[in-house]
Amino acid sequence: MTMEELLKSLQKKCRVECEEAHRQLVCALNGRAGIHIIRGEYLEAVEMYREVLRSSEEHKGRLKTDSLQRLHATHNLMELLKAKHSGIPPTLRDDRLGDEAEQLRQHYMTKYDSEVSDALQALQPVLQSIKELRRKVKQSSPWWLEVVQRAVRCSTDDELVSRIKNDLTSSYKQQASKLSMADKFRDAVGLQLLLTSQIQDLMKSQKTVQDAVKELEGPASREVIEEVTACHLRPQRLPLNTCVFCKADVLFTDYESKLFSHTVKGQTAIFEEMIEDQEGGLMDDRLPTTSRGLWAASETEKSLKAILAFAKLKRLDNDLLEEGTTFMELLECWKKEYKVLHEYWMVLRNHVSAIDELGMATERLRVRLPDEPKPKLLHIIEPHEVDQNQQKLLNDQALAKSQLQKKLGQVLYLNNLEKSQDKSNEELNPEPCPICARPLGKEWAVLTCGHCFCNECISIMVEQYSVGSRRRAIRCAVCRQITSHAEISYVFTTQASGQDQDIPVQGSHSTKVEAVVRTLKKIQLIDPGAKCLVFSTWLSVLDIISKALFDNNMEFSQINGIHKFQDNLCSFKYEEQINILLLPLHTGSNGLNIIEATHVLLVEPILNPAHELQAIGRVHRIGQTKPTFVHRFLIKSTIEERMQAMMKTAEKSHTTTMKHSEAAVLTVADLADLFTEEHLESM
């Protein structure tokens, strides 16, 4: 990462940690207030709730406070003040607590109200389309029934039945335990009876679902909310599908099994089997008897399509064909209606859940009454648990407060550090190392707290002053925050020398990416029109380089798979303005003749020299009439430098035995030696 990217990443992470610490602090304060109310210490409880509101106001704009936690404090503080307990001093804010609580409720419900409104709005055009199509379809004498009867009169009913059976059996894999529709009729009479029964069942299920959803519209009553809570929101036992929403879901499942197919080609998806696999069989006794479909065409729909195709083949009346086409459009609208209607049901269910969450937000800790059964609710505790909860909440509050102060200071430091970054210093860090006081210069390390140290001091801290489990972390010398070894970030801003310094690179990029872009710019300056191949093992690296080229207004082409492979390659070869081609090593280094290019850029060292030779061989081959150049990019003092040195040593030692071989010259022992402790320490 560059320093700018690193700072933004640290700031984002630190803000999330701040919000989490603040949430824990508010939870502890609200919990302590509940304990004080149990003990009859109302003044202390009021102070806890007021501290929550003060903290949320203090950090407003910087941190997001959970609206349900604020509602909890506001509502219960208002209830305490209404009780008029003695010794509680008034404040100017007391008269506004009711309005604030109502605003918090409305703000929390805004999202769910909007979802309900959007879902209802999405449903209206579909219902309007269904209404218009219904007017064009004859309900008394269905078109498909007329087609079957004409086939019987013309003695072509056997052909029709055969076509339908073929369409039903050729498009999916038959289930052994399920009877296909094709097995339920033998002639045209049986087909008429079966289709009539199925379409009637379909329309009956549709009407039942529509009525069930219509009953759910409007504000939910207190009885419905209590029913939903006992059924699946906060059940005391296994859910039993007793509330109106769960009953509607069963109706949806039945309607879906009639409107869509249970089976697709080579695959089955039975609702009972899916639930049993996921839930372990606990809910088998309440499973619906129908199968949930995959939203593929049902057997009824396939039969109707086959009948319509038969009518077109026999060139029946245009009015009959138009009515059949209209009915198939109506069937498609029914499928769309099911999807948006089910989404509408889901947002209505979520809306009721949100109302229940608002109710839970106002509940506080209380002691179980002597004659009250032992519940499984978290806010009801036993009398002997009061002191235990008090001590736990005190510890949570102290820990969260300490963590919040530390993280807020870290956010402030990171913000100031970002503002102090001087863009005109040619990426030199003028700040001194806090330990040795030497300027950080072009290379330094950054801890998760944001404090910067020179690499020499970090190396000493890692080697001699590591702490924690198995000595895998260090403590910051400035703020004493612990950072694991893996979280230490290193910044390299090495400057180019001589002429390269005069070649600007737009955008904030890593050292290597800047070097690649600067090299490509330098090639274009020295030899305008020269074409370059850029190889990397990783597609993600090529994507980063492509972004850097785009930031610098450089025309390029990229091969990242078989999609538009030839188009991108031809545009690089034959278009004058495109002089850069980004290629992945595993696909772009074999079998391509790109003698139009004269420069090969290898973004990282390649362990297999055969792959490197193949990449270079795209330009250095028979037919090439110009000098060719190879550019390798290595980051100093990293494993890349060690890899390149090992490659050179291995090539020399294997020259006699593998002089003309394209096999890898590195052995397993060489690779193991690359990651030995002494080599890692030397870097």
XYZ file of C-alpha atoms in Angstrom, residues 559 562-571 592:
12
model
C -6.233 -10.259 -21.987
C -11.066 -16.214 -23.438
C -13.605 -13.395 -23.570
C -12.721 -11.146 -26.538
C -9.253 -12.734 -26.661
C -8.697 -12.252 -30.390
C -10.278 -8.781 -30.443
C -7.948 -7.470 -27.736
C -4.904 -9.116 -29.313
C -5.699 -7.709 -32.781
C -6.302 -4.218 -31.420
C 1.346 -16.469 -29.415
